[in-house]
Short mmCIF file of C-alpha atoms and ligand atoms in Angstrom, two decimals:
data_model
loop_
_atom_site.label_atom_id
_atom_site.label_comp_id
_atom_site.label_asym_id
_atom_site.label_seq_id
_atom_site.Cartn_x
_atom_site.Cartn_y
_atom_site.Cartn_z
CA MET A 1 -0.39 0.18 -0.16
CA GLN A 2 1.22 3.53 -0.51
CA GLU A 3 2.52 5.62 2.77
CA ILE A 4 -0.14 8.31 3.46
CA LYS A 5 2.17 11.99 3.91
CA VAL A 6 0.77 13.43 7.27
CA THR A 7 1.08 17.64 7.04
CA LEU A 8 -0.76 18.83 9.94
CA SER A 9 -1.18 21.95 11.27
CA THR A 10 0.21 24.30 12.97
CA ALA A 11 -2.72 26.26 14.55
CA LEU A 12 -5.27 24.50 15.25
CA LYS A 13 -9.11 24.84 16.32
CA GLN A 14 -10.94 25.42 19.51
CA LYS A 15 -11.90 22.61 20.67
CA PRO A 16 -16.41 22.86 21.36
CA GLN A 17 -16.74 23.31 24.39
CA ASP A 18 -20.29 22.52 25.23
CA GLU A 19 -20.78 19.07 24.07
CA SER A 20 -24.90 19.41 24.58
CA GLN A 21 -25.05 22.10 21.26
CA LEU A 22 -22.65 20.37 18.66
CA GLY A 23 -25.83 20.38 16.35
CA PHE A 24 -24.94 18.60 13.41
CA GLY A 25 -22.40 19.02 11.32
CA ARG A 26 -21.82 23.01 11.60
CA ILE A 27 -17.65 22.05 13.24
CA PHE A 28 -14.71 20.56 11.13
CA THR A 29 -11.74 18.98 12.72
CA ASP A 30 -8.27 20.23 11.89
CA HIS A 31 -6.98 18.08 9.48
CA MET A 32 -8.31 15.85 6.04
CA PHE A 33 -7.72 13.43 3.91
CA LEU A 34 -7.25 13.31 0.27
CA MET A 35 -6.43 11.14 -2.48
CA ASN A 36 -6.44 12.04 -6.60
CA TYR A 37 -6.70 9.90 -8.89
CA GLU A 38 -6.32 9.47 -12.47
CA LYS A 39 -7.31 7.35 -15.50
CA GLY A 40 -3.81 4.69 -16.45
CA LYS A 41 -2.72 5.55 -13.35
CA GLY A 42 -5.40 4.58 -10.18
CA TRP A 43 -5.36 6.02 -6.90
CA TYR A 44 -2.58 8.21 -6.11
CA ASP A 45 -1.30 10.89 -3.22
CA PRO A 46 -2.93 9.60 -0.46
CA ARG A 47 -2.35 12.36 2.59
CA ILE A 48 -3.32 14.33 5.79
CA VAL A 49 -3.32 17.52 5.49
CA PRO A 50 -4.83 20.42 7.93
CA TYR A 51 -8.05 21.64 6.47
CA GLY A 52 -9.12 24.20 4.41
CA ASP A 53 -10.62 25.01 1.19
CA PHE A 54 -9.59 23.78 -2.20
CA SER A 55 -9.04 25.93 -5.65
CA MET A 56 -11.15 24.40 -8.43
CA ASP A 57 -11.11 25.45 -11.90
CA PRO A 58 -15.13 27.35 -12.64
CA ALA A 59 -15.23 24.58 -15.86
CA SER A 60 -14.79 21.50 -13.55
CA MET A 61 -16.84 18.64 -14.58
CA VAL A 62 -18.36 18.32 -11.17
CA LEU A 63 -20.08 21.78 -10.46
CA HIS A 64 -21.37 21.42 -14.05
CA TYR A 65 -22.46 17.99 -14.19
CA GLY A 66 -22.21 17.08 -10.56
CA GLN A 67 -20.27 13.38 -10.53
CA ALA A 68 -20.16 13.34 -6.92
CA ILE A 69 -21.24 10.84 -4.24
CA PHE A 70 -20.85 10.93 -0.46
CA GLU A 71 -21.61 8.67 2.79
CA GLY A 72 -21.35 9.22 5.97
CA THR A 73 -20.22 6.80 9.55
CA LYS A 74 -18.68 7.72 12.43
CA ALA A 75 -16.56 7.41 15.23
CA TYR A 76 -17.60 6.71 18.95
CA ARG A 77 -15.65 7.38 22.28
CA ARG A 78 -16.33 4.44 24.56
CA ALA A 79 -16.61 4.46 28.23
CA ASP A 80 -12.97 3.84 28.80
CA GLY A 81 -11.74 6.51 26.04
CA GLU A 82 -11.08 4.68 23.49
CA ILE A 83 -12.38 5.35 19.99
CA GLN A 84 -13.25 2.88 17.82
CA LEU A 85 -15.86 3.02 14.15
CA PHE A 86 -18.78 1.09 12.92
CA ARG A 87 -18.99 -1.04 10.29
CA PRO A 88 -16.66 1.38 7.55
CA GLN A 89 -15.88 -1.15 5.14
CA ALA A 90 -19.92 -1.41 4.66
CA ASN A 91 -19.94 2.63 4.04
CA MET A 92 -16.12 2.27 1.90
CA ALA A 93 -18.03 -0.55 0.09
CA ARG A 94 -21.46 1.33 -1.12
CA MET A 95 -18.81 4.63 -2.08
CA SER A 96 -17.45 2.06 -4.67
CA SER A 97 -21.57 0.81 -6.08
CA SER A 98 -22.80 4.10 -6.29
CA ALA A 99 -19.20 4.88 -8.35
CA GLN A 100 -20.36 2.56 -10.74
CA ARG A 101 -23.98 3.80 -11.08
CA MET A 102 -22.16 7.44 -11.59
CA CYS A 103 -19.72 5.93 -14.00
CA MET A 104 -16.82 7.29 -11.64
CA PRO A 105 -13.71 4.99 -10.58
CA ALA A 106 -14.16 1.92 -8.07
CA LEU A 107 -12.76 3.55 -4.62
CA ASP A 108 -9.12 1.89 -3.70
CA GLU A 109 -11.44 0.73 -0.13
CA GLU A 110 -8.62 -0.70 1.47
CA MET A 111 -6.87 2.50 1.26
CA ALA A 112 -9.08 5.30 2.24
CA LEU A 113 -9.87 2.60 5.28
CA GLU A 114 -6.69 3.12 6.01
CA GLY A 115 -6.62 6.66 5.29
CA LEU A 116 -9.28 7.16 7.90
CA LYS A 117 -8.25 5.04 9.99
CA LYS A 118 -5.48 7.30 10.12
CA LEU A 119 -7.12 10.30 9.91
CA ILE A 120 -8.69 9.37 12.71
CA GLU A 121 -5.97 8.75 15.51
CA VAL A 122 -4.26 12.43 14.52
CA GLU A 123 -7.77 14.33 15.06
CA LYS A 124 -8.72 11.59 17.77
CA ASP A 125 -8.89 14.10 21.24
CA TRP A 126 -12.35 16.03 18.82
CA VAL A 127 -14.27 12.80 19.40
CA PRO A 128 -16.32 14.00 21.45
CA HIS A 129 -17.95 12.53 25.12
CA GLN A 130 -21.08 13.62 26.09
CA ALA A 131 -23.78 10.38 25.46
CA GLY A 132 -25.71 10.86 22.12
CA THR A 133 -22.99 12.53 20.52
CA SER A 134 -20.29 10.98 17.95
CA LEU A 135 -17.54 12.18 15.21
CA TYR A 136 -19.39 12.18 12.13
CA ILE A 137 -17.21 10.91 9.08
CA ARG A 138 -17.58 12.78 5.80
CA PRO A 139 -16.28 10.57 2.89
CA THR A 140 -16.83 12.30 -0.91
CA MET A 141 -16.07 11.48 -4.23
CA ILE A 142 -15.56 14.54 -7.31
CA SER A 143 -14.89 14.73 -10.84
CA LEU A 144 -12.23 17.16 -10.96
CA ASP A 145 -12.12 17.28 -15.14
CA VAL A 146 -11.76 20.84 -16.27
CA GLN A 147 -13.64 20.98 -20.52
CA LEU A 148 -17.51 21.62 -20.41
CA GLY A 149 -18.40 17.72 -22.80
CA VAL A 150 -20.82 16.00 -20.93
CA HIS A 151 -18.78 12.26 -20.80
CA ALA A 152 -16.75 10.58 -17.75
CA SER A 153 -14.24 12.63 -15.58
CA ASN A 154 -10.68 10.80 -15.94
CA THR A 155 -9.55 13.41 -12.46
CA TYR A 156 -11.33 12.82 -9.71
CA LEU A 157 -10.62 13.36 -5.90
CA PHE A 158 -11.53 11.70 -3.04
CA TYR A 159 -11.46 13.49 0.66
CA ILE A 160 -12.95 12.51 4.24
CA ILE A 161 -13.27 15.15 6.54
CA LEU A 162 -14.77 15.25 10.38
CA SER A 163 -17.32 17.18 12.61
CA PRO A 164 -18.02 16.41 16.06
CA VAL A 165 -22.05 15.83 16.14
CA GLY A 166 -25.34 15.39 17.91
CA ALA A 167 -28.19 14.61 17.62
CA TYR A 168 -28.86 14.70 14.08
CA TYR A 169 -33.16 15.99 14.25
CA LYS A 170 -33.30 19.05 17.33
CA GLU A 171 -35.73 16.56 18.74
CA GLY A 172 -32.88 13.83 19.67
CA LEU A 173 -34.73 11.18 20.63
CA LYS A 174 -38.63 12.64 21.04
CA PRO A 175 -40.83 11.52 17.72
CA VAL A 176 -40.53 14.01 14.57
CA GLY A 177 -43.23 14.89 12.27
CA ILE A 178 -43.23 13.57 8.67
CA TYR A 179 -44.06 14.94 5.78
CA VAL A 180 -45.29 11.88 2.75
CA GLU A 181 -44.59 13.71 0.19
CA ASP A 182 -47.35 13.12 -2.72
CA SER A 183 -46.08 15.24 -5.50
CA TYR A 184 -42.20 15.37 -6.45
CA VAL A 185 -40.31 12.00 -6.28
CA ARG A 186 -36.87 10.98 -5.08
CA ALA A 187 -36.12 8.68 -7.57
CA VAL A 188 -36.90 5.85 -10.46
CA ARG A 189 -36.81 2.97 -11.90
CA GLY A 190 -33.37 2.53 -12.98
CA GLY A 191 -32.34 5.71 -11.49
CA VAL A 192 -29.62 6.65 -9.08
CA GLY A 193 -32.05 6.18 -5.88
CA PHE A 194 -29.79 3.50 -4.80
CA THR A 195 -26.51 5.69 -4.66
CA LYS A 196 -25.50 8.84 -2.35
CA CYS A 197 -24.58 10.35 -5.00
CA ALA A 198 -24.89 14.54 -4.44
CA GLY A 199 -28.30 15.34 -6.38
CA ASN A 200 -30.37 13.23 -5.13
CA TYR A 201 -30.09 15.01 -1.61
CA ALA A 202 -30.28 18.42 -4.33
CA ALA A 203 -33.76 17.61 -5.89
CA SER A 204 -34.29 16.86 -2.61
CA ILE A 205 -34.40 19.95 -1.19
CA LEU A 206 -37.32 21.67 -2.81
CA ALA A 207 -40.04 19.02 -0.84
CA GLY A 208 -37.69 19.54 2.40
CA GLU A 209 -38.60 23.19 2.70
CA VAL A 210 -41.57 22.66 2.06
CA ALA A 211 -42.43 19.62 4.25
CA ALA A 212 -40.57 22.09 7.01
CA THR A 213 -43.12 25.25 6.79
CA LYS A 214 -45.66 22.93 7.42
CA GLY A 215 -44.29 21.86 10.58
CA TYR A 216 -42.44 19.04 9.85
CA ALA A 217 -38.87 17.42 9.93
CA GLN A 218 -38.44 15.33 6.80
CA VAL A 219 -40.63 14.19 4.11
CA LEU A 220 -40.85 10.38 3.17
CA TRP A 221 -40.74 9.10 -0.82
CA LEU A 222 -42.87 7.24 -2.03
CA ASP A 223 -42.64 5.37 -5.42
CA GLY A 224 -41.57 7.03 -8.64
CA VAL A 225 -44.28 4.59 -10.73
CA GLU A 226 -47.67 4.89 -8.18
CA GLN A 227 -46.40 6.98 -5.91
CA ARG A 228 -48.23 4.34 -3.53
CA TYR A 229 -45.65 3.00 -2.18
CA ILE A 230 -43.47 3.88 1.15
CA GLU A 231 -39.54 3.97 -0.50
CA GLU A 232 -37.70 6.01 2.52
CA VAL A 233 -37.21 9.30 4.52
CA GLY A 234 -34.46 12.16 3.31
CA ALA A 235 -32.36 10.84 5.97
CA MET A 236 -33.28 7.83 7.38
CA ASN A 237 -34.62 4.32 5.83
CA MET A 238 -38.59 3.96 7.49
CA MET A 239 -39.01 0.79 9.43
CA PHE A 240 -42.79 -0.08 11.57
CA ALA A 241 -43.18 -2.49 14.68
CA TYR A 242 -46.12 -4.28 14.49
CA GLY A 243 -46.18 -5.64 18.01
CA LYS A 244 -43.22 -8.08 17.66
CA LYS A 245 -43.30 -7.80 14.06
CA ILE A 246 -40.65 -4.98 12.58
CA VAL A 247 -40.99 -4.67 8.78
CA THR A 248 -39.61 -2.35 6.05
CA PRO A 249 -39.54 -1.21 2.48
CA ALA A 250 -37.83 -3.93 0.58
CA LEU A 251 -35.07 -3.11 -1.27
CA ASN A 252 -35.92 -2.61 -5.05
CA GLY A 253 -33.18 -0.21 -7.08
CA SER A 254 -34.77 3.06 -5.78
CA ILE A 255 -33.71 2.56 -2.14
CA LEU A 256 -30.89 3.72 -0.45
CA PRO A 257 -29.40 0.36 1.10
CA GLY A 258 -28.61 1.56 4.47
CA ILE A 259 -25.84 -0.15 6.13
CA THR A 260 -28.03 1.00 10.03
CA ARG A 261 -31.17 -0.61 8.71
CA ASN A 262 -29.19 -3.67 7.59
CA SER A 263 -28.13 -3.96 11.45
CA VAL A 264 -30.76 -3.10 12.75
CA LEU A 265 -32.86 -5.81 10.47
CA THR A 266 -29.88 -7.81 12.31
CA LEU A 267 -29.97 -6.77 15.35
CA ALA A 268 -34.26 -6.85 15.45
CA THR A 269 -33.76 -10.74 14.62
CA GLN A 270 -30.83 -11.46 17.04
CA LEU A 271 -33.78 -10.09 19.63
CA GLY A 272 -36.50 -12.32 18.60
CA TYR A 273 -38.70 -9.88 16.63
CA GLU A 274 -39.51 -11.19 13.33
CA VAL A 275 -39.00 -9.06 10.02
CA GLU A 276 -40.41 -8.85 7.07
CA GLU A 277 -38.77 -7.29 4.04
CA LYS A 278 -41.62 -6.32 1.44
CA LYS A 279 -43.91 -3.68 -0.66
CA LEU A 280 -45.34 -0.83 1.18
CA ALA A 281 -48.33 0.72 0.57
CA ILE A 282 -48.67 3.86 1.87
CA ASP A 283 -52.72 3.70 1.95
CA GLU A 284 -52.63 0.44 4.55
CA VAL A 285 -49.64 1.51 6.70
CA PHE A 286 -52.90 4.63 7.67
CA ALA A 287 -55.56 1.96 8.28
CA ASP A 288 -53.36 -0.25 10.37
CA ILE A 289 -51.93 2.86 12.16
CA LYS A 290 -54.91 3.93 12.53
CA SER A 291 -56.52 0.33 13.61
CA GLY A 292 -53.71 0.48 15.67
CA LYS A 293 -52.62 -3.09 14.41
CA CYS A 294 -49.36 -0.54 13.76
CA THR A 295 -47.94 0.08 16.96
CA GLU A 296 -44.45 2.37 16.25
CA ALA A 297 -42.52 3.91 12.80
CA PHE A 298 -39.24 4.96 13.11
CA GLY A 299 -36.14 5.90 10.84
CA THR A 300 -32.88 4.86 10.76
CA GLY A 301 -29.63 6.47 9.62
CA THR A 302 -26.65 6.99 10.29
CA ALA A 303 -26.90 11.05 11.44
CA ALA A 304 -30.27 9.58 12.41
CA VAL A 305 -30.18 7.31 14.07
CA ILE A 306 -32.67 5.60 15.08
CA SER A 307 -36.06 8.61 15.41
CA PRO A 308 -39.38 7.86 16.02
CA VAL A 309 -42.13 8.93 13.65
CA GLY A 310 -44.78 10.98 16.43
CA GLU A 311 -47.04 12.66 13.17
CA LEU A 312 -47.74 11.53 9.69
CA CYS A 313 -48.38 13.68 7.23
CA TRP A 314 -50.17 12.39 4.04
CA LYS A 315 -52.76 14.36 1.43
CA ASP A 316 -53.11 16.71 4.02
CA GLU A 317 -54.38 14.15 7.02
CA LYS A 318 -52.72 14.58 9.97
CA LEU A 319 -52.12 10.72 12.32
CA THR A 320 -49.94 10.74 15.66
CA VAL A 321 -47.88 7.33 15.59
CA GLY A 322 -47.80 6.30 19.59
CA ASP A 323 -48.32 8.90 22.57
CA GLY A 324 -45.73 11.81 21.45
CA ASN A 325 -42.97 9.30 23.53
CA ILE A 326 -40.44 6.84 22.20
CA GLY A 327 -42.25 3.25 21.86
CA PRO A 328 -40.57 -0.24 22.67
CA VAL A 329 -39.28 -1.44 19.86
CA ALA A 330 -37.43 1.67 18.84
CA GLN A 331 -36.28 2.12 21.53
CA LYS A 332 -35.09 -1.55 23.26
CA LEU A 333 -33.21 -1.08 19.28
CA TYR A 334 -31.09 2.27 20.55
CA ASP A 335 -30.20 1.06 22.88
CA THR A 336 -28.69 -1.88 21.37
CA LEU A 337 -27.45 -0.45 18.20
CA THR A 338 -26.06 2.64 19.76
CA GLY A 339 -24.72 -0.40 22.93
CA ILE A 340 -22.31 -1.76 20.72
CA GLN A 341 -21.57 1.10 18.55
CA THR A 342 -20.41 2.66 21.90
CA GLY A 343 -18.67 -0.14 23.22
CA LYS A 344 -21.30 -0.91 26.19
CA LEU A 345 -22.35 -4.42 24.41
CA ALA A 346 -20.81 -6.98 23.41
CA ASP A 347 -20.16 -7.62 19.27
CA GLU A 348 -21.32 -10.36 18.07
CA ASN A 349 -21.38 -9.72 14.77
CA ASN A 350 -18.21 -8.53 14.20
CA TRP A 351 -18.92 -4.96 12.88
CA ILE A 352 -16.69 -2.68 15.21
CA VAL A 353 -12.99 -1.57 14.45
CA LYS A 354 -10.93 -0.10 16.65
CA LEU A 355 -8.37 2.11 16.65
N1 PLP B 401 -31.82 7.48 3.15
C1 PLP B 401 -30.82 7.72 2.88
C2 PLP B 401 -31.58 8.99 1.38
C3 PLP B 401 -29.93 8.96 2.99
O1 PLP B 401 -28.86 10.01 3.23
C4 PLP B 401 -28.94 7.98 4.48
C5 PLP B 401 -28.53 8.39 5.07
O2 PLP B 401 -27.25 7.54 4.77
C6 PLP B 401 -29.89 6.65 5.36
C7 PLP B 401 -31.06 6.13 3.98
C8 PLP B 401 -29.28 6.04 6.02
O3 PLP B 401 -27.90 5.25 5.77
P1 PLP B 401 -26.74 4.65 5.75
O4 PLP B 401 -27.93 3.95 8.11
O5 PLP B 401 -26.41 4.09 5.89
O6 PLP B 401 -26.43 5.47 7.13
C1 COI B 402 -25.97 10.18 7.27
O1 COI B 402 -26.98 9.51 7.80
O2 COI B 402 -25.43 9.98 7.05
C2 COI B 402 -26.33 10.54 5.20
O3 COI B 402 -26.04 10.65 4.74
C3 COI B 402 -27.97 11.99 5.85
C4 COI B 402 -27.69 13.03 5.17
C5 COI B 402 -27.57 13.13 4.22
C6 COI B 402 -27.40 13.86 6.11
#
């Protein structure tokens, strides 16, 4: 493997004093990891450098045609002070899968992981201590060729930046309200819904703003064909509890294959819940919530962790799920998942990568 060159910053920033006020993705650490790609040469020059601006030509392809993909994972501080990562290989593999669809080069996953570990080592004092906090990791890949023809770039930049974070939603573990979008769609058959390409998020912002003006935290997307089947929420996959059974939309190419989703389904099975992945019609879920058959709704995601959903609004009909507090299934899964991530519970699935 190529050697990762480290250039340390001579002007370290002040670390946040009050970890209860971190919010999400507003503060960045002192260093970042970079590596470049050139067709015919592969990934080269892996390096850790002081965090700072990029200089880019205004004709750089990413700025026009959006070959940009990203990932999200976290580093957690254990009670003994040690630091650990949760399934980072899965994020690197998903980035390669996103890259393939976006006609970008597969990541050198081994080098990216090595770079990540070394970067966290350099930035270890930035991993916050308080319960519910972590160091959010944002690997990103962009195209760099300077030209305006629409075809694949020959040069790319991969980089990782870090941000100490608290809860993604201001509500924390209190249930959030979600607006079921019945006009715009997020993804279509044969499209890029299963990737973490930047454009998916750009296309979601308008609906998110409309939902926010109505008082909702995020949008729940329906399928792009019939606008009937539940896909996912802007930053999380959706699950519904029917007593001891957990139901979630099956992966269909337009939903992001969430790493938290996969982990939660595995843990749920191990905890004795029944798990079902299937096509889930919004009208049926609404009817089941009304009749009391569906007892909980919650989202799963790296940033969102496990987020109970307390209210759904679909075609102007508002429906309360549960009693305004996190339900027992979501709570159990939250405690189990975060227990493993922070080292309080045994990692029986070999998901943890210690530094
Ligand atoms: N769905 C979307 C659209 C997302 O952006 C995310 C966040 O990454 C998720 C689901 C959850 O995925 P994961 O659990 O891998 O973070
Ligand atoms: C994550 O959970 O890591 C995400 O990427 C969500 C993000 C869009 C805020």
